[in-house]
CSV table of C-alpha atoms in Angstrom, one decimal:
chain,number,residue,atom,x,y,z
A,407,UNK,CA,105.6,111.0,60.3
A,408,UNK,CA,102.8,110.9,62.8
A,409,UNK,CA,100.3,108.6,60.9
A,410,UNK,CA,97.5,109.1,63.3
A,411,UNK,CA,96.4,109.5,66.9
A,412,UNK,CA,94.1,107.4,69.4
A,413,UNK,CA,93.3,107.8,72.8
A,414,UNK,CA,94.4,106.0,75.9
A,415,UNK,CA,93.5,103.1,78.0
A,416,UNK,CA,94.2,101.3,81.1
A,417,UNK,CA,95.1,98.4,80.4
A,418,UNK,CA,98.0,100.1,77.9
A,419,UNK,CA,99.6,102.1,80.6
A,420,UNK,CA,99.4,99.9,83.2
A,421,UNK,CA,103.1,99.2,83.2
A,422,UNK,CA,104.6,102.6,83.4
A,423,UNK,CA,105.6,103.2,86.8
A,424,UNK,CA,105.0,107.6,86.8
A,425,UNK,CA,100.9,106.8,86.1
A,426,UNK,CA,99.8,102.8,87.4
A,427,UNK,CA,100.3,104.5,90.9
A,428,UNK,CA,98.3,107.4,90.4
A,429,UNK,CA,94.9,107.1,91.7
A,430,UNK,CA,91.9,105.6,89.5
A,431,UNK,CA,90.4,109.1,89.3
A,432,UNK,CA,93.1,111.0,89.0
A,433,UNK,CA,94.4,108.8,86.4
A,434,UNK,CA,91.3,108.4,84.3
A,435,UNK,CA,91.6,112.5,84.3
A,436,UNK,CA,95.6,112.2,83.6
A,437,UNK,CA,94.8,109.6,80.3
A,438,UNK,CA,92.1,112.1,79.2
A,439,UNK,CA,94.9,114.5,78.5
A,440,UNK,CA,97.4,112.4,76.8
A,441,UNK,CA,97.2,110.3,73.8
A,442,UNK,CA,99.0,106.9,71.5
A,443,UNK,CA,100.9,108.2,68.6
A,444,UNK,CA,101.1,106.0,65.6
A,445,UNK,CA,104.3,106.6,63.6
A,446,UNK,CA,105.4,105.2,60.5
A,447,UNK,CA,109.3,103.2,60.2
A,448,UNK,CA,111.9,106.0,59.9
A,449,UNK,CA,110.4,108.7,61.9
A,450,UNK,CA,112.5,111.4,63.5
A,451,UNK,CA,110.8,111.3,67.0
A,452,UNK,CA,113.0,113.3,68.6
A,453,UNK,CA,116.6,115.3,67.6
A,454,UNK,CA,119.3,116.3,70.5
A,455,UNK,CA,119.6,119.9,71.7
A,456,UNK,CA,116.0,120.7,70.5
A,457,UNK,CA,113.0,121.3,72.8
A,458,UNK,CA,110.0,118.8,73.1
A,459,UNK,CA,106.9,120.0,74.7
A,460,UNK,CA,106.0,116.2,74.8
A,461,UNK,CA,107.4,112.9,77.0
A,462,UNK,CA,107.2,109.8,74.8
A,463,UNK,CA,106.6,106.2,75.9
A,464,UNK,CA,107.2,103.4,73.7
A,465,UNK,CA,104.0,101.1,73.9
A,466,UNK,CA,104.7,99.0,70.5
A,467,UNK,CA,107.7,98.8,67.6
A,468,UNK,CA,111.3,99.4,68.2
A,469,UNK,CA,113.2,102.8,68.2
A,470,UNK,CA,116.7,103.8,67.8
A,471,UNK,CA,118.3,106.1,70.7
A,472,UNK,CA,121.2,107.9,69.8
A,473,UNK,CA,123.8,109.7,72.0
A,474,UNK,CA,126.0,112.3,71.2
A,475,UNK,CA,128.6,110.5,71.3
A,476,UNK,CA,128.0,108.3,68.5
A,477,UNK,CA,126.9,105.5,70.9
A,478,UNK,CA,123.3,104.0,69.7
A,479,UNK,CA,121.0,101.3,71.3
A,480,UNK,CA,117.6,100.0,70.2
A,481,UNK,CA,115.0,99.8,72.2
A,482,UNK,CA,111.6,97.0,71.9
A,483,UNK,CA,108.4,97.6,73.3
A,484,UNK,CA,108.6,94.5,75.5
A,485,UNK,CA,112.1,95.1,76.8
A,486,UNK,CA,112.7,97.4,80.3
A,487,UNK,CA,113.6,99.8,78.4
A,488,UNK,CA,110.1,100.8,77.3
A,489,UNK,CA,109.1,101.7,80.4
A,490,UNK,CA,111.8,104.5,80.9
A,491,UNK,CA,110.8,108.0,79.5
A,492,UNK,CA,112.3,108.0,75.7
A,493,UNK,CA,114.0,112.4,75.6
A,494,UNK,CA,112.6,113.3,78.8
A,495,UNK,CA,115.1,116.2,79.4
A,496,UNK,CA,114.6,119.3,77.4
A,497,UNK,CA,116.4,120.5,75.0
A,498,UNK,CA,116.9,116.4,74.4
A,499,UNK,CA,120.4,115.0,75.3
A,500,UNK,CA,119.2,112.0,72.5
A,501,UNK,CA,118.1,111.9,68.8
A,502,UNK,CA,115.2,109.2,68.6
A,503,UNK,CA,114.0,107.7,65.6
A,504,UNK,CA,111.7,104.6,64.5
A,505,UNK,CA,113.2,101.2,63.2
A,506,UNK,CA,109.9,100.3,62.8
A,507,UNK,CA,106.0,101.5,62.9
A,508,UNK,CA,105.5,102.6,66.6
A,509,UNK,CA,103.4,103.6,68.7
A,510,UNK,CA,104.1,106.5,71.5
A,511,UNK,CA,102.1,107.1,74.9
A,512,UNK,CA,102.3,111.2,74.3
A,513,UNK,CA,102.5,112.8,77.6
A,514,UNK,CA,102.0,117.0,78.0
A,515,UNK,CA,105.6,118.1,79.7
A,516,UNK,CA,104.3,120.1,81.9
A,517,UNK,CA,101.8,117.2,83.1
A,518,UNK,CA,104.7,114.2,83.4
A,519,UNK,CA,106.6,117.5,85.7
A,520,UNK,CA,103.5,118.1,87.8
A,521,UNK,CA,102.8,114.1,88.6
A,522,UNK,CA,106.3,113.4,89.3
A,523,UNK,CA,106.0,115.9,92.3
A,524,UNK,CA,103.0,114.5,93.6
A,525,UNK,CA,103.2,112.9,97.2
A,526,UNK,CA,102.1,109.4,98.0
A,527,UNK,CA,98.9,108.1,97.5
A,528,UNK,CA,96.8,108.2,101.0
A,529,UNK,CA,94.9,104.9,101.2
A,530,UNK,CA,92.9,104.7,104.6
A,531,UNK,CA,91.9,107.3,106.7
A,532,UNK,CA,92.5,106.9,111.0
A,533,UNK,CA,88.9,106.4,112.5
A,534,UNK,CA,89.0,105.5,116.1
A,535,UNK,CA,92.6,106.0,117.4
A,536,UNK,CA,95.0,108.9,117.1
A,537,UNK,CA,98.1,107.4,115.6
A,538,UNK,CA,101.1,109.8,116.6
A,539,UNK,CA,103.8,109.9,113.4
A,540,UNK,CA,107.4,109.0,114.1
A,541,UNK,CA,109.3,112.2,114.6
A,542,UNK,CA,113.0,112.8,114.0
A,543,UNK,CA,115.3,115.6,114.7
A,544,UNK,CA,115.9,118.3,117.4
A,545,UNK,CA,111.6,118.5,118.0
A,546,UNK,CA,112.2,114.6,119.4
A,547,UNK,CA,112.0,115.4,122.8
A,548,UNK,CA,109.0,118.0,122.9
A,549,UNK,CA,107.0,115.6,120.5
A,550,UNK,CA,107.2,112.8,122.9
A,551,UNK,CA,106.1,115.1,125.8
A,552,UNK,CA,103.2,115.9,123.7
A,553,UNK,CA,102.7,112.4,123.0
A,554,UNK,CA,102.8,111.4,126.4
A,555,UNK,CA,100.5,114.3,127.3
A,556,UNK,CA,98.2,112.5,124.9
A,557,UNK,CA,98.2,109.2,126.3
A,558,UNK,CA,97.5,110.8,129.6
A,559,UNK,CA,95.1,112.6,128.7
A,560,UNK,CA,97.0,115.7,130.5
A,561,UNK,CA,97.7,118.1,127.4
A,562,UNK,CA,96.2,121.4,128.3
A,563,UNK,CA,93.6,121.7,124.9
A,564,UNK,CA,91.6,124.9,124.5
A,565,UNK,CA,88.4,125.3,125.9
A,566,UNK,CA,85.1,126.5,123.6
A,567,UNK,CA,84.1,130.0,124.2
A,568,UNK,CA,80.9,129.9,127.1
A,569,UNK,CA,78.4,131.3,124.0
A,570,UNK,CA,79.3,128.2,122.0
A,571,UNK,CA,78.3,126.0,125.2
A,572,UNK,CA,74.6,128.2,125.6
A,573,UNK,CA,73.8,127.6,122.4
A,574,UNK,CA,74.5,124.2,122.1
A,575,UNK,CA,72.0,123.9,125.1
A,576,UNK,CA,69.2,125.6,123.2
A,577,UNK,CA,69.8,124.4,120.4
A,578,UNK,CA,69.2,120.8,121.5
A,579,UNK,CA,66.2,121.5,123.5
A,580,UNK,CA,63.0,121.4,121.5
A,581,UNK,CA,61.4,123.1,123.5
A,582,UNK,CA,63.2,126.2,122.7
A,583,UNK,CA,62.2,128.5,119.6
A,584,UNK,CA,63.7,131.3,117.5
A,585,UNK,CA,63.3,134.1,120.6
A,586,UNK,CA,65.0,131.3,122.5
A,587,UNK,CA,68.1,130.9,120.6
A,588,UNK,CA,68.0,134.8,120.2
A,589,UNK,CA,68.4,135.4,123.2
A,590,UNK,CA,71.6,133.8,124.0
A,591,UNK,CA,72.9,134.8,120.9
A,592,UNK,CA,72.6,138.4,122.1
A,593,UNK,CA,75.0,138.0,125.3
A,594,UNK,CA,77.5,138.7,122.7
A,595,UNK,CA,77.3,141.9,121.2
A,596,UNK,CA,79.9,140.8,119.0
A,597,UNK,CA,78.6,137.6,117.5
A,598,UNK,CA,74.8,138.7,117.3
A,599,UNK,CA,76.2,141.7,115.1
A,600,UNK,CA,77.7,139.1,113.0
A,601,UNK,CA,74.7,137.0,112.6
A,602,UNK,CA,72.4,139.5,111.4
A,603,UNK,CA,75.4,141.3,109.3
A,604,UNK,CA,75.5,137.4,107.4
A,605,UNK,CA,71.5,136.8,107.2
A,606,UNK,CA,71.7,139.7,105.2
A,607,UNK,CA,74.5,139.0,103.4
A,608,UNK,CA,75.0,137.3,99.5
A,609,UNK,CA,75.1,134.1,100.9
A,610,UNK,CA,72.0,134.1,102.8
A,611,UNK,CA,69.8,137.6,102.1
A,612,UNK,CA,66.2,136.5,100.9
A,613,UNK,CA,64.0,139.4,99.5
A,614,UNK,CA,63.7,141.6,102.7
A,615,UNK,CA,66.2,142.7,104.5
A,616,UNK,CA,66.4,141.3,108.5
A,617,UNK,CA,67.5,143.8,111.6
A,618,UNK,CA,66.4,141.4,114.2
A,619,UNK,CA,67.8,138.3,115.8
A,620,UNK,CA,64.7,135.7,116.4
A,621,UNK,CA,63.8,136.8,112.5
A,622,UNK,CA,67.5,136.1,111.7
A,623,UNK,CA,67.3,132.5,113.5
A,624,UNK,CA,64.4,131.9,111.7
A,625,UNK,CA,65.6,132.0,108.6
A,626,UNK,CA,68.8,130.7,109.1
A,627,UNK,CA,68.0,127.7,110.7
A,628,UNK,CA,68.9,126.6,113.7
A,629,UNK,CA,71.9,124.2,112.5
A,630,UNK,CA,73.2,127.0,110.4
A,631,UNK,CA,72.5,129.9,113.1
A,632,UNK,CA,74.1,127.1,115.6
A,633,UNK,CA,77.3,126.8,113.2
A,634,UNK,CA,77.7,130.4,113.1
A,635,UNK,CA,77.9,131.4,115.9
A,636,UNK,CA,80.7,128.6,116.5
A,637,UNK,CA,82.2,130.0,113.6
A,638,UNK,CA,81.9,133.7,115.0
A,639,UNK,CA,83.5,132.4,118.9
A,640,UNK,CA,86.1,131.1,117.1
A,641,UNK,CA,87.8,133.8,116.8
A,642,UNK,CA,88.1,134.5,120.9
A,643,UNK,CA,90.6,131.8,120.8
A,644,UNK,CA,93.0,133.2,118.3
A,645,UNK,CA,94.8,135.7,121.0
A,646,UNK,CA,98.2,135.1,123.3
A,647,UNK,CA,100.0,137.5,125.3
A,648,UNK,CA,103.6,136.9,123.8
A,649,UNK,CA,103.6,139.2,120.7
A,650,UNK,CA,105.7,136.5,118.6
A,651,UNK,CA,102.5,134.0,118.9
A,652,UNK,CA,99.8,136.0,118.5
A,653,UNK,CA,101.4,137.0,115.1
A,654,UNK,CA,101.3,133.1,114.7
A,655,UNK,CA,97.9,132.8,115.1
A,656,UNK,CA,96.8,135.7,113.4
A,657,UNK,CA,98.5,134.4,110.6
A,658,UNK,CA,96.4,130.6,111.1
A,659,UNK,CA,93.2,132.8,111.6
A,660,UNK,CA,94.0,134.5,108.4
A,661,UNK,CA,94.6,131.1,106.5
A,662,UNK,CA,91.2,129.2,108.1
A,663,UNK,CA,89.1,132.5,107.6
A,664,UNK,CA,90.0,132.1,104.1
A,665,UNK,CA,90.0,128.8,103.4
A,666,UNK,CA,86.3,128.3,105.4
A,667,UNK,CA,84.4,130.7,103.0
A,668,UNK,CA,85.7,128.8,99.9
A,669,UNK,CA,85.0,125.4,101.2
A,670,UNK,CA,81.4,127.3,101.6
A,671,UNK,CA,81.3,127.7,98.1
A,672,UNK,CA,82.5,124.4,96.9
A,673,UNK,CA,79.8,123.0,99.0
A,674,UNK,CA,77.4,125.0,97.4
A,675,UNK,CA,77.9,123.5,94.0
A,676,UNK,CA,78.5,119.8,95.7
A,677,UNK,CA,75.0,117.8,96.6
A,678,UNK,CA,75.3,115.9,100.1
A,679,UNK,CA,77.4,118.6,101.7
A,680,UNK,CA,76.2,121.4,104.1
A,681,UNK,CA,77.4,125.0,103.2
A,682,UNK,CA,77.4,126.2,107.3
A,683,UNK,CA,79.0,122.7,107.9
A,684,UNK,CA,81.3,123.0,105.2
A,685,UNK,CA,82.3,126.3,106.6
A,686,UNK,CA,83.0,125.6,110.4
A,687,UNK,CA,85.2,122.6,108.5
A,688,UNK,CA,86.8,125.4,107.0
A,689,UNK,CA,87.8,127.4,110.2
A,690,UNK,CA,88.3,124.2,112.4
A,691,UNK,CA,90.7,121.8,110.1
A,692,UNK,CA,93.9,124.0,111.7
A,693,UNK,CA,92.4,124.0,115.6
A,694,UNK,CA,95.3,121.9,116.2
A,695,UNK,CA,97.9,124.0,115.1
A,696,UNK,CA,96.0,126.6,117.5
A,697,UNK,CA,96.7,124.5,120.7
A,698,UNK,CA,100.5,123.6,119.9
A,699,UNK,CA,100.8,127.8,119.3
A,700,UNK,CA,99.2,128.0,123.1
A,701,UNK,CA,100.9,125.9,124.5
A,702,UNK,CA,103.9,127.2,123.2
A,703,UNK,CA,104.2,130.0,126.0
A,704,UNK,CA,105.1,127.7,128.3
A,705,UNK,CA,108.1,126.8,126.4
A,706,UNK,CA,110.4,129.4,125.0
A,707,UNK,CA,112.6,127.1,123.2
A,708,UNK,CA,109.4,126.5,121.0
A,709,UNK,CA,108.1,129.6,120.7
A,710,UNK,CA,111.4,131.6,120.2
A,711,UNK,CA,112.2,129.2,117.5
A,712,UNK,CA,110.2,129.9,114.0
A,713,UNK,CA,111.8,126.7,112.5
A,714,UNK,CA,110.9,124.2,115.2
A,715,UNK,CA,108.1,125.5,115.7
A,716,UNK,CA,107.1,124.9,112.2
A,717,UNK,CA,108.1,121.6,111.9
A,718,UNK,CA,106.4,120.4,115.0
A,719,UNK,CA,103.1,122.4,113.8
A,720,UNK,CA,103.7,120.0,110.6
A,721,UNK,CA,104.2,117.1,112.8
A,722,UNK,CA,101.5,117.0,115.3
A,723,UNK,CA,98.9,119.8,114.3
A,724,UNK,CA,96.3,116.9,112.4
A,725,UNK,CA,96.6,114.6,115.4
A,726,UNK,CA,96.7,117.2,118.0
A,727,UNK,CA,93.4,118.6,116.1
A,728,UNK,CA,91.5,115.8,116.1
A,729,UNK,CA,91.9,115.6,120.1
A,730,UNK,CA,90.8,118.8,120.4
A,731,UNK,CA,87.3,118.4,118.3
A,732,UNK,CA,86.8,114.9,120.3
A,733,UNK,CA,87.2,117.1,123.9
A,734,UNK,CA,84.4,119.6,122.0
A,735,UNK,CA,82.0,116.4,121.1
A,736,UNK,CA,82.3,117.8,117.3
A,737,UNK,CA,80.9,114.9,114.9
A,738,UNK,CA,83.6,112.5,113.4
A,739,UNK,CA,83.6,114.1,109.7
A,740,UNK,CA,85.2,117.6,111.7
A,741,UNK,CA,87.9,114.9,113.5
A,742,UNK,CA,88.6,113.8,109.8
A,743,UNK,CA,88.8,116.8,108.6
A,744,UNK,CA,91.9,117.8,110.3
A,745,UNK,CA,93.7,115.0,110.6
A,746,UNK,CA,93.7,114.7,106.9
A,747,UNK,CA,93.8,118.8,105.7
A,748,UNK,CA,96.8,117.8,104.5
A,749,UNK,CA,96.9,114.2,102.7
A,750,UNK,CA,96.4,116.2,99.0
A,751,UNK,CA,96.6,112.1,97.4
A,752,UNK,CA,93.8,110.8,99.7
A,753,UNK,CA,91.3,108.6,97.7
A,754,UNK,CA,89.4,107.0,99.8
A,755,UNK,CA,85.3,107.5,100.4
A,756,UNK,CA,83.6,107.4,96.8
A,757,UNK,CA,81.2,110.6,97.8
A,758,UNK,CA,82.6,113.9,98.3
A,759,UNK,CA,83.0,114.5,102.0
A,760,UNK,CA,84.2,117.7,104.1
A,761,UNK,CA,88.0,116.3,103.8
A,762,UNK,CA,87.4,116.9,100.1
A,763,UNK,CA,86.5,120.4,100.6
A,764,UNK,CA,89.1,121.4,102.7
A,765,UNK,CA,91.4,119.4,100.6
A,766,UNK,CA,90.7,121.8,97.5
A,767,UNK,CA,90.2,125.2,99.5
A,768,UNK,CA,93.4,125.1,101.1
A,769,UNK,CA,94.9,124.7,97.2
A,770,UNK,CA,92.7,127.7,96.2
A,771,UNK,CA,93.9,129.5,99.1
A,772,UNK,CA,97.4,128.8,98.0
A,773,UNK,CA,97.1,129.9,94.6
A,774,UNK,CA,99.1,132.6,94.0
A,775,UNK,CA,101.8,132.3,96.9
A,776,UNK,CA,105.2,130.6,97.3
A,777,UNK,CA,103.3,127.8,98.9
A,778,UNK,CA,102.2,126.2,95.5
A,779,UNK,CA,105.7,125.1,94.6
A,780,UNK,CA,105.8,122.3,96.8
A,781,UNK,CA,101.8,121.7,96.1
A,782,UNK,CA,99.9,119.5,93.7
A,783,UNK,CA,97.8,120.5,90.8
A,784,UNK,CA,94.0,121.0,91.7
A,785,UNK,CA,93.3,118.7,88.4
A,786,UNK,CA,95.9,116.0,90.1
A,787,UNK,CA,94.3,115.8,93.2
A,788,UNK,CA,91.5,112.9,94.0
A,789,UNK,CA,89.4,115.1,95.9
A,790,UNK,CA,89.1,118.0,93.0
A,791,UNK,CA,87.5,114.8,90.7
A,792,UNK,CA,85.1,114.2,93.3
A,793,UNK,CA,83.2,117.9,94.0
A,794,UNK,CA,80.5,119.5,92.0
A,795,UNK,CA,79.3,115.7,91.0
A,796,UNK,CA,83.0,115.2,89.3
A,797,UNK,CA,82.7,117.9,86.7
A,798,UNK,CA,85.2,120.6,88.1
A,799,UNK,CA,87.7,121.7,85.2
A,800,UNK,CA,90.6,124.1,86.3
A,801,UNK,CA,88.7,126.7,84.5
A,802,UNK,CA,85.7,125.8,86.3
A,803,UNK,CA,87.0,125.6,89.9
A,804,UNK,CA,89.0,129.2,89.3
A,805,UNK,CA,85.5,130.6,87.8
A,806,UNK,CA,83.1,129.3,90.8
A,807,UNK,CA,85.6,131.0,93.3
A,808,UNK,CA,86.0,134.4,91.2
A,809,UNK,CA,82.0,134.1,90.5
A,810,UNK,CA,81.0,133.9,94.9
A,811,UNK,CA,84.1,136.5,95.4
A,812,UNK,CA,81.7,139.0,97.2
A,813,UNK,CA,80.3,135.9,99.1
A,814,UNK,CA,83.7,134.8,100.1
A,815,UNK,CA,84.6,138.4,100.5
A,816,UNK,CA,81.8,139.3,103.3
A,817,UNK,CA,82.4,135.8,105.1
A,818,UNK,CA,86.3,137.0,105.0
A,819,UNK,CA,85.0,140.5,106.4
A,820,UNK,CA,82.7,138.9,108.9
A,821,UNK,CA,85.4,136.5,110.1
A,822,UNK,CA,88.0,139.3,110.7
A,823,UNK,CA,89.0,139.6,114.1
């Protein structure tokens, strides 16, 4: 029988292979959730063909492991053996019992599943030069060209809409004021509509409700009023002739207008981080997928090939991104922010940074979908333990999203192309 429970530390797991690997925060979270069974001699820890909702570890005592075919073994807690999962299929293809008093690392199942499907650990992040991954398979050839292009400094990346350009201008001069920055603004129809539809929206109406631009400016801000109107030209870029890519990027601009407004919100409830910065994050981490889609018309075998296409989008997109937000001048946190979208184990900075942010919206935006099988848990990623001054549960996370949902909702709306 189960004589009584404790909790976990370090230094007692530091052997077993599934959790010493796992990064400090994520493990600290990982040993919250599991605890050290003490057992008395002669106790049945596990029978064959029965279910166990736990994975066991042997961390002191000696247990007997018996097979159904008669065979039997004993296993110490200082012998190689103690550092293999004791019944970790289910229904058990062993009967386990203790020679003597034990104690058992208790693992949740479903927990030891989700960390043995996490990737590898991310441990520095590329600051100055883009480094190009190897690439094998039938992509070879058009990678290399890209590559090449690259080290040129001949790919063909897209350019910012002019209205992103004009307001940079006046933005940066201080000698410009609200009726300044208004006035550009309003030689597109489009994005001025936009920026007085969100000064009035949930995530930025004050008491009175605004219907002009320089009052709109003025309470925005001019970073924030800069950052949306980059965020509303965004969208200009998002179009191709060939009706097979524009699909392809309506589908990206779907997937960064949603993940933008939730990396919003998590910045929201995270000190240090800008919500207009966190959202232009949002909507830019993908901007190199965008360029390998246009320059896809050029070449048929790419674009008439959904498969290839893919996996050179997987390939290149970070490092092709990056490129692209260096060309715009874009500070280095936006460069970082899509070269590592995608590296869900990164643990690097000790602060929460825009990476984080886009890190967990993309997994929100994910939840739900076919994606999420071959995705880690939010509670096992590094970056989830690190917004909202480390306090994010599951619950919480979900909540925050479903609370701001008409927030994320009219940024969605105001996004749409």
């Amino acid at each position: 029988m189960i004589q009584r429970v404790t909790a976990v530390t370090q230094n007692r797991v530091k052997k077993i292979e599934i959790l010493r690997h796992l990064p400090k925060r994520v493990q600290n979270y990982v040993l919250s959730e599991t605890h050290i069974e003490h057992c008395n001699a002669d106790t049945r820890i596990a029978v064959a063909g029965e279910a166990n909702e736990q994975i066991f570890y042997l961390m002191a005592g000696e247990v007997r492991v018996s097979f159904n075919d008669g065979k039997q073994i004993v296993c110490k807690a200082d012998q190689p053996c103690s550092l293999v999962a004791l019944a970790e299929k289910t229904p058990s293809e062993v009967s386990i019992d203790s020679l003597t008093a034990v104690d058992l690392l208790s693992i949740p199942r479903e927990l030891y599943d989700a960390i043995k499907r996490l990737p590898p650990v991310v441990n520095q992040r590329s600051n100055n030069t883009i480094e190009l991954q190897d690439s094998e398979g039938p992509e070879d050839e058009l990678y290399w060209e890209f590559h090449e292009a690259v080290q040129n400094n001949s790919l063909e990346l897209p350019s910012m809409p002019d209205i992103t350009m004009r307001i940079a201008k006046v933005i940066n001069d201080s000698n410009s004021d609200s009726e300044d920055i208004a006035h550009v603004v309003q030689a597109d129809p489009t994005v001025a509509a936009r920026v007085i539809s969100v000064v009035n929206s949930a995530a930025y109406r004050g008491k009175q409700p605004i219907d002009n631009l320089p009052d709109a400016v003025t309470r925005l801000g001019r970073s924030v009023t800069h950052n949306l109107v980059i965020s509303f030209a965004l969208g200009k870029l998002f179009q191709s002739r060939s009706k097979i890519l524009q699909q392809r990027m309506l589908r990206l601009w779907k997937h960064v207008s949603y993940v933008a407004p939730i990396c919003h919100e998590l910045a929201n409830v995270t000190p240090g981080l800008a919500t207009d910065q966190a959202l232009l994050c949002g909507l830019l981490h993908d901007i190199g997928a965008l360029a390998i889609i246009g320059a896809a018309r050029s070449k048929p075998e790419l674009a008439e090939n959904p498969e290839l296409l893919d996996r050179v989008l997987n390939n290149l997109k970070g490092e092709v991104g990056a490129m692209v937000l260096r060309k715009w001048e874009f500070p280095d946190y936006f460069v970082q922010s899509a070269l590592h979208a995608e590296d869900w184990m990164e643990d690097i900075s000790h602060e929460p940074d825009y990476v984080d942010l886009v890190v967990i919206a993309q997994l929100h935006a994910f939840v739900g979908t076919p994606a999420m099988a071959r995705l880690p848990r939010l509670d096992l990623v590094p970056a989830f333990h690190k917004l909202a001054l480390g306090k994010l549960t599951p619950r919480h996370s979900i909540g925050i999203i479903e609370n701001a949902r008409e927030q994320i909702r009219e940024l969605r709306d105001l996004l749409a192309l």
